């Protein structure tokens, strides 16, 4: 296009971006409301403003708002995206919204509800079995966003069409449907697509007449040249600049040096380029919302922290990268935000073992499905957590092989109440000694995180293949969902009261007093892997393998007076809960994401 557009807050002409007709540059930072406690939204937004940014961008995860199909999407409390957007506007910043429905974001299932992907629909396609439910979700979401557009007096200046679609598929009819789904529901501000800067990805993910943005971590000059050749009239916009990176369990903590990040940022900003710093503040994958990658069939679950080596750390602290990025953005003047928020003093607390693992899990009522085969998470309507499967096979005398042919993702196997071993896709066989009697076989399957990127999106969870004793299939299973994501204080009270018979795993409790609530970081020396609740709120997962060894607990989760931490340990419980005043995210490893 060659004419100057004037119908949106943001327009472009001859390779330049304008805001209400005045030359403009988007200086944005990614900040996800669903990864920050609502009591800290304004604090984090102000920190982005202090960084020198003029815009906040956020995804909207469908599964966070509507985890169950039979319940309407929620837009209250932590899910009040409208309040978040209004708060950004009150702080004087613009908003870019990325409603997906697929968001990637290292978020469970890429933001798509498992009740939808569990149907084996052609996700992210023009298949009506996919677009019809998305249309229903957009009916609820998009009018709320439309009412907050700049043309309506709100702060929303741009909305993204889908998300990095060119790295997934090439269904142009679906992309056109997505764009139309936004405009017919009231979106009038600038629309754009965002894809990796390669011919392959841009071919699959861009639309004629819609601004093309790119996502990258390095070599912005090459991306600028590629876009200039394909879209010579459009301004250069990097919708995600990866100035850091996320972490997987069992790997090192990814960081990016200040010099490397700021050098690439300066190259993006050259000649009027616009940018969104991803992440400006990463926040936390609270609960069980962390996603996973899949490489060569191997699952790589994302850790609880989403610190991402961002300029504003997980707890809001202003890092050395913050000040270097601020200088590169040309920001001056005093900071409104303190460099760091107060923390509780360090302490070591006794962690008291209260209940065995299986007894605690069984104590919380849940509907049991009985069938010849184990029920999957999707068949049970379970998005995250665990499933306890029970069968009663007769095992002949002697040594046998117990084989879990397709377990997703990890299983603790018990025979007559004793732990037999751990099974996963890489190690699915356990030795089993029989006496000729019937045994009680219990398989506790854990979902370690749903894939958020690539063709594995929507992959099912559970015991997906037969369980064998040698060549014979074990049939006749009771499957009980353990919806840990939905547990609160009531369920935890039941679990910890279930009783203790001497097992190393199970439920434990630590209690402490607080005068004035402040941030703290929890660690569990001696414990192996499990989950932590603070005052009934599921903080997230921990693993002794790291890299993350502390869990960030923001001040709003604590009470003045008594506080209770509940731990579900799956292997071997330590005896201590430590409160720390600093995070420990693991040994660093320099990492810069690049496209080949």
Coordinates of C-alpha atoms in Angstrom, one line a residue:
X1 CA 0.0 0.0 0.0
X2 CA 1.2 3.5 -0.7
X3 CA -1.4 5.9 0.7
X4 CA -1.2 7.1 4.3
X5 CA -3.7 5.4 6.4
X6 CA -5.5 7.5 9.0
X7 CA -8.2 5.2 10.3
X8 CA -6.1 3.6 13.0
X9 CA -4.0 5.0 15.9
X10 CA -1.0 3.3 14.2
X11 CA -0.5 3.6 10.4
X12 CA 2.4 3.3 8.0
X13 CA 3.6 4.9 4.8
X14 CA 6.7 4.5 2.7
X15 CA 8.4 2.2 5.3
X16 CA 7.6 4.5 8.3
X17 CA 5.3 4.0 11.2
X18 CA 3.0 6.8 12.5
X19 CA 0.8 7.3 15.5
X20 CA -2.1 9.6 14.8
X21 CA -0.1 10.9 11.9
X22 CA 3.0 11.7 13.9
X23 CA 6.2 9.6 13.2
X24 CA 6.3 6.9 15.8
X25 CA 8.3 3.9 16.9
X26 CA 6.8 1.0 18.9
X27 CA 9.0 0.4 21.9
X28 CA 7.2 -2.5 23.5
X29 CA 7.9 -5.1 26.2
X30 CA 6.1 -8.4 26.7
X31 CA 4.4 -8.7 30.1
X32 CA 1.9 -11.5 30.6
X33 CA -0.9 -10.8 33.1
X34 CA -1.3 -14.5 33.6
X35 CA 2.3 -14.9 34.9
X36 CA 2.2 -12.0 37.4
X37 CA 0.0 -11.8 40.5
X38 CA -2.7 -9.2 39.9
X39 CA -1.6 -7.4 43.1
X40 CA 1.7 -6.7 41.3
X41 CA 0.4 -5.8 37.8
X42 CA 0.8 -2.1 38.3
X43 CA 4.2 -2.4 39.8
X44 CA 5.5 -4.4 36.8
X45 CA 3.8 -2.1 34.3
X46 CA 5.6 0.9 35.9
X47 CA 8.9 -1.0 35.7
X48 CA 8.3 -1.4 32.0
X49 CA 7.7 2.3 31.7
X50 CA 10.9 3.0 33.7
X51 CA 12.7 0.8 31.1
X52 CA 11.8 3.4 28.5
X53 CA 9.0 1.5 26.7
X54 CA 5.9 3.1 25.4
X55 CA 3.9 -0.1 24.9
X56 CA 3.0 -3.4 26.6
X57 CA 2.2 -6.5 24.7
X58 CA 0.5 -9.6 26.1
X59 CA -0.9 -12.9 24.9
X60 CA -4.3 -14.2 25.9
X61 CA -4.3 -17.9 26.8
X62 CA -7.6 -19.5 26.0
X63 CA -7.1 -22.5 28.3
X64 CA -6.4 -20.2 31.3
X65 CA -9.8 -18.5 30.8
X66 CA -11.8 -21.6 29.8
X67 CA -10.2 -24.8 31.2
X68 CA -13.5 -26.6 30.9
X69 CA -15.8 -26.7 27.9
X70 CA -19.0 -26.9 29.9
X71 CA -18.1 -23.7 31.8
X72 CA -18.1 -20.2 30.3
X73 CA -14.8 -18.4 30.0
X74 CA -13.9 -16.4 33.1
X75 CA -12.7 -12.8 33.1
X76 CA -12.5 -12.1 36.8
X77 CA -9.6 -12.0 39.3
X78 CA -6.4 -13.2 37.8
X79 CA -8.2 -13.6 34.4
X80 CA -9.4 -10.0 34.3
X81 CA -7.5 -9.1 31.1
X82 CA -9.6 -5.9 30.7
X83 CA -8.5 -4.6 34.1
X84 CA -4.9 -5.4 33.1
X85 CA -5.3 -3.5 29.8
X86 CA -6.9 -0.5 31.5
X87 CA -4.1 -0.4 34.1
X88 CA -1.5 -0.3 31.3
X89 CA -3.5 2.7 29.8
X90 CA -3.6 4.4 33.2
X91 CA 0.1 4.2 33.3
X92 CA 0.4 6.0 30.0
X93 CA 1.3 3.1 27.8
X94 CA -0.2 1.6 24.6
X95 CA -1.2 -2.1 24.4
X96 CA -0.6 -4.7 21.8
X97 CA -2.8 -7.8 22.2
X98 CA -2.0 -11.2 20.8
X99 CA -5.2 -13.3 21.2
X100 CA -4.1 -16.4 19.2
X101 CA -6.0 -18.7 19.8
X102 CA -2.5 -20.3 19.7
X103 CA 0.1 -18.4 21.7
X104 CA 3.1 -20.7 22.1
X105 CA 4.7 -18.7 25.0
X106 CA 6.1 -21.9 26.7
X107 CA 2.5 -22.1 28.0
X108 CA 0.7 -25.4 28.4
X109 CA -0.6 -26.6 25.0
X110 CA 0.3 -23.3 23.5
X111 CA -2.9 -21.8 25.1
X112 CA -5.3 -24.2 23.4
X113 CA -7.7 -26.0 25.7
X114 CA -7.0 -29.7 26.1
X115 CA -10.8 -30.4 25.9
X116 CA -10.5 -29.2 22.3
X117 CA -7.2 -30.8 21.2
X118 CA -8.3 -34.0 22.9
X119 CA -10.8 -34.5 20.1
X120 CA -8.0 -35.0 17.5
X121 CA -9.2 -32.0 15.5
X122 CA -6.9 -30.4 12.9
X123 CA -5.7 -27.7 15.2
X124 CA -4.7 -24.3 13.7
X125 CA -6.5 -25.0 10.5
X126 CA -9.7 -24.0 8.6
X127 CA -11.4 -27.2 9.7
X128 CA -14.8 -26.1 11.1
X129 CA -14.2 -28.5 14.0
X130 CA -11.5 -26.1 15.0
X131 CA -12.7 -22.7 13.9
X132 CA -16.2 -23.2 15.3
X133 CA -15.0 -23.5 19.0
X134 CA -12.4 -20.7 18.3
X135 CA -15.3 -18.5 17.0
X136 CA -17.2 -19.2 20.3
X137 CA -14.1 -18.1 22.3
X138 CA -13.6 -15.0 20.2
X139 CA -17.3 -14.1 20.7
X140 CA -16.5 -13.8 24.4
X141 CA -13.0 -12.3 24.2
X142 CA -12.8 -10.0 21.1
X143 CA -15.6 -7.6 21.9
X144 CA -13.9 -7.0 25.3
X145 CA -10.7 -6.1 23.5
X146 CA -12.6 -4.0 20.9
X147 CA -14.1 -1.8 23.6
X148 CA -10.6 -1.0 24.8
X149 CA -9.2 0.1 21.4
X150 CA -7.6 3.5 20.9
X151 CA -10.5 4.4 18.5
X152 CA -12.8 3.8 21.6
X153 CA -10.6 5.8 23.9
X154 CA -8.7 2.9 25.2
X155 CA -5.0 1.9 25.0
X156 CA -5.1 -1.0 22.5
X157 CA -3.4 0.1 19.3
X158 CA -2.7 -3.2 17.6
X159 CA -3.9 -6.8 17.5
X160 CA -1.9 -9.8 16.2
X161 CA -3.4 -12.3 13.7
X162 CA -2.7 -15.9 15.0
X163 CA 0.9 -16.4 16.1
X164 CA 4.0 -17.5 14.2
X165 CA 1.7 -19.5 12.0
X166 CA 4.4 -19.9 9.3
X167 CA 6.5 -22.2 11.6
X168 CA 3.5 -24.5 11.8
X169 CA 1.5 -24.6 8.6
X170 CA 0.4 -23.0 5.4
X171 CA -3.4 -23.0 5.6
X172 CA -4.0 -19.5 4.2
X173 CA -7.8 -19.9 4.4
X174 CA -7.4 -20.3 8.2
X175 CA -5.3 -17.2 8.5
X176 CA -7.9 -15.2 6.5
X177 CA -10.6 -16.7 8.8
X178 CA -8.6 -15.6 11.8
X179 CA -8.2 -12.0 10.5
X180 CA -11.9 -11.9 9.6
X181 CA -12.9 -13.3 13.0
X182 CA -11.2 -10.3 14.6
X183 CA -12.6 -7.6 12.3
X184 CA -16.1 -8.9 12.3
X185 CA -16.1 -8.8 16.1
X186 CA -15.0 -5.1 16.2
X187 CA -11.2 -4.9 15.9
X188 CA -10.5 -1.7 13.9
X189 CA -6.9 -1.0 15.0
X190 CA -3.8 -2.1 13.3
X191 CA -3.6 -5.9 12.5
X192 CA -0.3 -7.7 12.0
X193 CA 1.2 -11.2 11.6
X194 CA 4.4 -12.3 13.3
X195 CA 6.8 -15.0 12.0
X196 CA 10.4 -16.1 11.9
X197 CA 12.5 -14.2 9.3
X198 CA 12.8 -17.0 6.8
X199 CA 11.2 -17.4 3.4
X200 CA 9.5 -20.6 4.5
X201 CA 7.9 -19.1 7.6
X202 CA 6.9 -15.9 5.9
X203 CA 5.4 -17.8 3.0
X204 CA 3.2 -19.7 5.5
X205 CA 2.3 -17.0 8.0
X206 CA 1.8 -13.7 6.2
X207 CA -1.3 -12.2 4.6
X208 CA -1.7 -9.6 1.8
X209 CA -2.8 -6.3 3.2
X210 CA -1.7 -7.1 6.7
X211 CA 1.5 -5.8 8.2
X212 CA 4.2 -8.4 8.5
X213 CA 6.3 -8.5 11.7
X214 CA 9.1 -10.9 12.5
X215 CA 10.3 -12.7 15.7
X216 CA 14.0 -13.2 16.2
X217 CA 16.9 -13.2 18.6
X218 CA 19.8 -12.3 16.3
X219 CA 20.8 -11.0 12.9
X220 CA 18.1 -8.3 12.5
X221 CA 19.9 -6.8 9.5
X222 CA 19.2 -10.0 7.5
X223 CA 15.6 -9.9 8.6
X224 CA 15.3 -6.3 7.6
X225 CA 16.6 -7.0 4.1
X226 CA 14.3 -10.0 3.7
X227 CA 11.2 -7.9 4.7
X228 CA 12.3 -5.0 2.5
X229 CA 12.4 -7.3 -0.5
X230 CA 9.0 -8.8 0.3
X231 CA 7.2 -5.8 1.7
X232 CA 9.1 -2.7 0.6
X233 CA 6.5 -0.2 1.9
X234 CA 6.1 -1.6 5.4
X235 CA 8.0 -0.5 8.5
X236 CA 10.4 -2.9 10.2
X237 CA 8.7 -4.3 13.3
X238 CA 10.2 -7.1 15.5
X239 CA 7.2 -8.4 17.4
X240 CA 9.5 -10.5 19.6
X241 CA 13.1 -9.8 20.3
X242 CA 14.5 -12.6 22.4
X243 CA 16.9 -10.8 24.7
X244 CA 17.0 -14.0 26.8
X245 CA 15.5 -17.5 26.8
X246 CA 13.5 -19.9 28.9
X247 CA 14.7 -23.1 30.7
X248 CA 14.0 -26.8 30.7
X249 CA 14.2 -29.1 33.7
X250 CA 17.5 -30.9 33.8
X251 CA 19.4 -28.4 31.6
X252 CA 21.3 -25.2 32.5
X253 CA 19.9 -21.8 33.1
X254 CA 19.9 -19.9 29.8
X255 CA 21.2 -16.3 29.9
X256 CA 22.2 -13.8 27.3
X257 CA 25.0 -11.3 27.9
X258 CA 24.1 -7.7 28.2
X259 CA 26.5 -6.8 25.4
X260 CA 24.9 -9.4 23.0
X261 CA 21.3 -8.4 23.8
X262 CA 21.9 -4.6 23.6
X263 CA 23.9 -4.9 20.4
X264 CA 21.1 -6.7 18.6
X265 CA 18.6 -4.3 20.1
X266 CA 20.5 -1.3 18.7
X267 CA 20.6 -2.9 15.3
X268 CA 16.8 -3.4 15.4
X269 CA 16.2 0.3 16.4
X270 CA 18.5 1.6 13.6
X271 CA 16.7 3.5 10.9
X272 CA 13.4 3.7 12.8
X273 CA 12.8 0.1 13.6
X274 CA 10.2 -0.9 16.1
X275 CA 10.5 -3.7 18.7
X276 CA 8.9 -5.7 21.5
X277 CA 11.4 -7.0 24.0
X278 CA 10.5 -10.6 24.8
X279 CA 10.4 -10.9 27.7
X280 CA 10.7 -7.5 29.3
X281 CA 9.4 -9.2 32.5
X282 CA 8.9 -12.9 32.3
X283 CA 7.1 -13.7 35.5
X284 CA 6.3 -17.2 36.7
X285 CA 4.6 -20.3 35.3
X286 CA 2.5 -20.7 38.4
X287 CA 0.5 -23.9 39.0
X288 CA 0.9 -26.5 36.2
X289 CA 0.8 -24.0 33.3
X290 CA 4.4 -24.5 32.2
X291 CA 4.5 -26.0 28.7
X292 CA 7.1 -28.3 27.1
X293 CA 9.1 -28.7 23.9
X294 CA 9.5 -32.0 22.1
X295 CA 12.7 -32.8 20.2
X296 CA 13.1 -36.2 18.4
X297 CA 10.3 -37.6 20.5
X298 CA 11.9 -36.5 23.8
X299 CA 9.8 -34.2 26.1
X300 CA 11.6 -31.1 27.4
X301 CA 9.3 -29.7 30.2
X302 CA 9.7 -26.0 30.9
X303 CA 10.6 -25.0 34.5
X304 CA 8.3 -23.0 36.9
X305 CA 10.2 -19.8 36.6
X306 CA 9.8 -17.7 33.4
X307 CA 12.5 -15.3 34.4
X308 CA 13.9 -15.6 30.9
X309 CA 17.0 -13.5 31.8
X310 CA 14.8 -10.5 31.2
X311 CA 15.7 -6.9 32.0
X312 CA 13.1 -7.1 34.8
X313 CA 13.7 -10.3 36.8
X314 CA 11.0 -12.7 37.9
X315 CA 10.7 -10.9 41.3
X316 CA 10.7 -7.5 39.6
X317 CA 14.3 -6.6 40.4
X318 CA 16.0 -4.3 37.9
X319 CA 19.0 -6.0 36.4
X320 CA 22.2 -4.8 34.7
X321 CA 20.4 -5.6 31.5
X322 CA 17.6 -3.3 32.5
X323 CA 19.9 -0.3 32.7
X324 CA 21.7 -1.1 29.5
X325 CA 18.5 -1.6 27.6
X326 CA 17.2 1.7 29.1
X327 CA 20.2 3.5 27.8
X328 CA 19.8 2.0 24.4
X329 CA 16.2 3.1 24.3
X330 CA 17.2 6.6 25.2
X331 CA 15.3 6.8 28.4
X332 CA 16.3 9.4 31.0
X333 CA 15.1 10.8 34.2
X334 CA 14.5 9.3 37.6
X335 CA 13.1 5.8 38.1
X336 CA 9.7 5.5 39.8
X337 CA 10.4 1.9 40.9
X338 CA 12.8 0.7 43.6
X339 CA 15.6 -1.6 42.3
X340 CA 14.2 -4.4 44.4
X341 CA 11.1 -5.1 46.5
X342 CA 11.5 -6.1 50.2
X343 CA 12.0 -9.8 51.0
X344 CA 11.4 -11.9 54.1
X345 CA 14.5 -12.7 56.2
X346 CA 16.1 -16.1 55.4
X347 CA 14.9 -18.9 57.5
X348 CA 15.0 -22.7 57.8
X349 CA 11.7 -24.4 58.8
X350 CA 10.9 -28.0 59.7
X351 CA 9.0 -29.8 57.0
X352 CA 6.8 -32.3 58.7
X353 CA 5.7 -35.4 56.8
X354 CA 2.0 -35.9 57.3
X355 CA 0.6 -38.4 54.8
X356 CA 1.8 -41.1 52.4
X357 CA 1.6 -40.4 48.7
X358 CA -1.1 -42.8 47.6
X359 CA -3.2 -42.5 50.7
X360 CA -3.2 -38.7 50.4
X361 CA -4.2 -38.8 46.7
X362 CA -7.0 -41.2 47.3
X363 CA -8.4 -39.2 50.2
X364 CA -9.6 -36.5 47.8
X365 CA -12.9 -37.7 46.2
X366 CA -12.8 -38.0 42.4
X367 CA -15.0 -39.9 40.0
X368 CA -13.5 -43.3 39.0
X369 CA -13.8 -44.6 35.4
X370 CA -13.8 -48.4 35.0
X371 CA -12.9 -49.8 31.6
X372 CA -10.8 -52.6 30.0
X373 CA -8.1 -50.0 29.2
X374 CA -6.7 -47.2 31.3
X375 CA -8.5 -43.9 30.6
X376 CA -6.3 -41.0 29.2
X377 CA -6.3 -37.6 30.7
X378 CA -8.5 -36.4 27.9
X379 CA -11.0 -39.1 28.4
X380 CA -11.2 -38.1 32.0
X381 CA -11.6 -34.4 31.2
X382 CA -8.3 -33.7 33.0
X383 CA -6.0 -31.1 31.7
X384 CA -3.1 -31.3 34.1
X385 CA -2.0 -33.2 37.2
X386 CA -2.0 -37.0 37.6
X387 CA -4.1 -40.1 37.1
X388 CA -4.1 -43.0 39.4
X389 CA -4.8 -46.3 37.6
X390 CA -5.5 -49.5 39.4
X391 CA -5.7 -53.1 38.1
X392 CA -5.5 -56.6 39.7
X393 CA -3.6 -59.0 37.4
X394 CA -2.5 -62.4 38.4
X395 CA 1.2 -62.8 38.1
X396 CA 2.6 -66.3 37.7
X397 CA 5.6 -67.4 39.9
X398 CA 9.0 -66.2 38.8
X399 CA 10.5 -63.2 37.1
X400 CA 8.5 -61.2 34.5
X401 CA 8.6 -58.0 32.6
X402 CA 6.1 -55.2 33.3
X403 CA 6.0 -53.0 30.2
X404 CA 4.2 -49.6 29.9
X405 CA 4.2 -49.4 26.1
X406 CA 3.3 -45.7 25.8
X407 CA 3.3 -43.6 29.0
X408 CA 3.0 -39.8 28.8
X409 CA 4.8 -38.6 30.6
X410 CA 6.1 -40.3 33.7
X411 CA 4.7 -43.0 36.0
X412 CA 5.3 -44.3 39.5
X413 CA 4.5 -48.0 39.6
X414 CA 3.4 -49.7 42.8
X415 CA 2.7 -53.4 43.5
X416 CA 0.7 -54.2 46.6
X417 CA 1.5 -50.7 47.9
X418 CA 5.3 -50.9 47.4
X419 CA 7.1 -48.8 44.9
X420 CA 8.3 -51.0 42.0
X421 CA 9.9 -48.3 40.0
X422 CA 9.6 -45.4 37.6
X423 CA 8.6 -45.6 33.9
X424 CA 8.8 -43.1 31.2
X425 CA 9.0 -43.2 27.3
X426 CA 12.8 -43.8 27.5
X427 CA 12.6 -46.5 30.2
X428 CA 9.2 -48.3 30.0
X429 CA 10.1 -51.7 31.4
X430 CA 10.3 -52.9 35.0
X431 CA 11.2 -56.3 36.5
X432 CA 8.2 -57.9 38.2
X433 CA 8.4 -60.9 40.5
X434 CA 5.3 -63.0 40.8
X435 CA 4.0 -65.6 43.2
X436 CA 1.0 -66.9 41.3
X437 CA -1.3 -64.6 43.3
X438 CA -3.4 -61.6 42.2
X439 CA -1.6 -58.3 42.9
X440 CA -2.8 -54.7 43.2
X441 CA -1.0 -52.9 40.4
X442 CA -1.2 -49.1 40.8
X443 CA 0.3 -46.7 38.2
X444 CA 0.4 -43.0 39.0
X445 CA 0.9 -41.1 35.8
X446 CA 2.1 -37.5 35.8
X447 CA 1.6 -35.0 33.0
X448 CA 4.9 -33.1 33.0
X449 CA 3.7 -30.3 30.6
X450 CA 1.8 -30.1 27.4
X451 CA 3.8 -29.4 24.2
X452 CA 3.5 -25.7 23.3
X453 CA 5.3 -25.6 19.9
X454 CA 5.4 -27.6 16.7
X455 CA 3.5 -30.6 15.5
X456 CA 3.2 -32.1 19.0
X457 CA 0.7 -29.5 20.1
X458 CA -2.4 -31.4 21.5
X459 CA -0.6 -34.6 22.1
X460 CA -2.5 -36.8 24.6
X461 CA -1.4 -37.7 28.1
X462 CA -1.7 -40.8 30.2
X463 CA -1.2 -44.5 29.7
X464 CA -1.8 -44.4 26.0
X465 CA -0.7 -47.9 25.1
X466 CA -1.3 -51.3 26.7
X467 CA 0.3 -52.3 30.0
X468 CA 1.9 -55.8 29.6
X469 CA 3.0 -58.6 31.9
X470 CA 5.3 -60.2 29.4
X471 CA 3.2 -60.5 26.3
X472 CA -0.2 -60.5 28.1
X473 CA -2.2 -57.2 28.2
X474 CA -3.4 -56.2 31.7
X475 CA -7.1 -55.4 31.4
X476 CA -9.7 -54.1 33.8
X477 CA -8.6 -50.7 35.1
X478 CA -10.0 -48.1 37.5
X479 CA -8.8 -44.6 36.5
X480 CA -9.0 -41.8 39.1
X481 CA -8.2 -38.2 38.0
X482 CA -6.1 -36.2 40.4
X483 CA -6.8 -32.6 39.5
X484 CA -4.0 -31.0 41.4
X485 CA -4.4 -27.7 39.4
X486 CA -7.9 -27.4 41.0
X487 CA -6.9 -28.3 44.6
X488 CA -7.2 -25.7 47.2
X489 CA -7.0 -25.6 51.0
X490 CA -9.9 -28.1 51.5
X491 CA -8.4 -30.8 49.3
X492 CA -5.0 -30.3 50.8
X493 CA -6.4 -30.6 54.3
X494 CA -7.9 -34.0 53.3
X495 CA -4.7 -35.1 51.8
X496 CA -2.4 -34.3 54.7
X497 CA -4.8 -35.9 57.2
X498 CA -4.7 -39.3 55.3
X499 CA -2.2 -40.8 57.6
X500 CA 1.5 -41.9 57.5
X501 CA 2.8 -45.4 57.3
X502 CA 6.5 -44.7 56.8
X503 CA 6.8 -44.1 53.0
X504 CA 9.5 -41.6 51.8
X505 CA 7.1 -39.8 49.5
X506 CA 3.8 -38.0 50.2
X507 CA 2.5 -34.8 51.8
X508 CA 4.3 -32.6 54.2
X509 CA 3.6 -29.2 55.8
X510 CA 5.7 -26.3 57.1
X511 CA 4.2 -23.3 58.9
X512 CA 5.7 -19.9 59.7
X513 CA 4.6 -16.5 60.9
X514 CA 4.9 -13.3 58.9
X515 CA 4.7 -9.7 60.2
X516 CA 4.5 -7.7 57.0
X517 CA 4.1 -9.9 53.9
X518 CA 7.1 -9.6 51.5
X519 CA 8.6 -11.7 48.7
X520 CA 10.4 -14.9 49.4
X521 CA 12.0 -17.8 47.6
X522 CA 11.3 -21.3 48.7
X523 CA 13.7 -24.2 48.4
X524 CA 13.5 -27.8 49.6
X525 CA 16.9 -29.2 50.3
X526 CA 16.9 -32.9 50.4
X527 CA 13.6 -33.3 48.5
X528 CA 13.7 -34.7 45.0
X529 CA 10.7 -33.6 42.9
X530 CA 7.1 -32.5 43.5
X531 CA 4.8 -29.6 43.9
X532 CA 4.4 -26.7 46.4
X533 CA 1.3 -24.9 47.6
X534 CA 1.4 -21.7 49.6
X535 CA -1.8 -21.0 51.6
X536 CA -3.7 -23.2 49.2
X537 CA -2.3 -21.7 46.1
X538 CA -0.3 -24.0 43.8
X539 CA 3.0 -22.3 43.3
X540 CA 4.5 -24.8 40.9
X541 CA 6.9 -27.7 40.5
X542 CA 10.3 -28.2 41.9
X543 CA 13.1 -30.7 41.0
X544 CA 16.5 -31.3 42.7
X545 CA 18.0 -31.7 39.2
X546 CA 17.4 -28.0 38.6
X547 CA 18.4 -25.8 37.1
X548 CA 15.8 -23.9 39.1
X549 CA 16.3 -24.6 42.8
X550 CA 14.1 -21.9 44.4
X551 CA 10.4 -21.1 43.8
X552 CA 9.4 -17.4 43.8
X553 CA 6.6 -16.6 46.2
X554 CA 5.3 -13.1 45.7
X555 CA 4.2 -11.1 48.7
X556 CA 0.5 -11.1 47.9
X557 CA 0.3 -14.8 48.4
X558 CA 1.3 -14.5 52.1
X559 CA -0.8 -13.3 55.1
X560 CA 0.1 -11.3 58.1
X561 CA 0.3 -13.9 60.8
X562 CA 0.2 -17.7 60.1
X563 CA 1.2 -19.1 56.7
X564 CA 1.2 -22.7 55.5
X565 CA 3.3 -24.4 52.9
X566 CA 2.1 -27.8 51.7
X567 CA 4.5 -30.0 49.7
X568 CA 3.7 -33.1 47.6
X569 CA 6.9 -35.0 47.2
X570 CA 6.9 -37.8 44.7
X571 CA 10.1 -39.6 45.6
X572 CA 12.0 -38.7 48.8
X573 CA 11.0 -36.0 51.1
X574 CA 13.7 -33.8 52.8
X575 CA 13.1 -32.5 56.3
X576 CA 13.5 -28.8 55.6
X577 CA 11.8 -25.8 53.9
X578 CA 14.2 -22.9 53.4
X579 CA 13.0 -19.3 52.9
X580 CA 15.7 -17.4 50.9
X581 CA 16.1 -13.8 50.0
X582 CA 17.5 -14.5 46.6
X583 CA 16.6 -16.7 43.7
X584 CA 18.7 -19.6 42.6
X585 CA 17.9 -20.4 39.0
X586 CA 20.9 -22.6 38.3
X587 CA 24.4 -22.5 36.6
X588 CA 24.2 -20.1 33.6
X589 CA 24.7 -21.0 30.0
X590 CA 24.9 -18.3 27.3
X591 CA 22.2 -18.9 24.7
X592 CA 21.1 -16.9 21.6
X593 CA 18.3 -18.3 19.5
X594 CA 19.1 -18.2 15.8
X595 CA 17.3 -19.2 12.6
X596 CA 19.3 -21.2 10.1

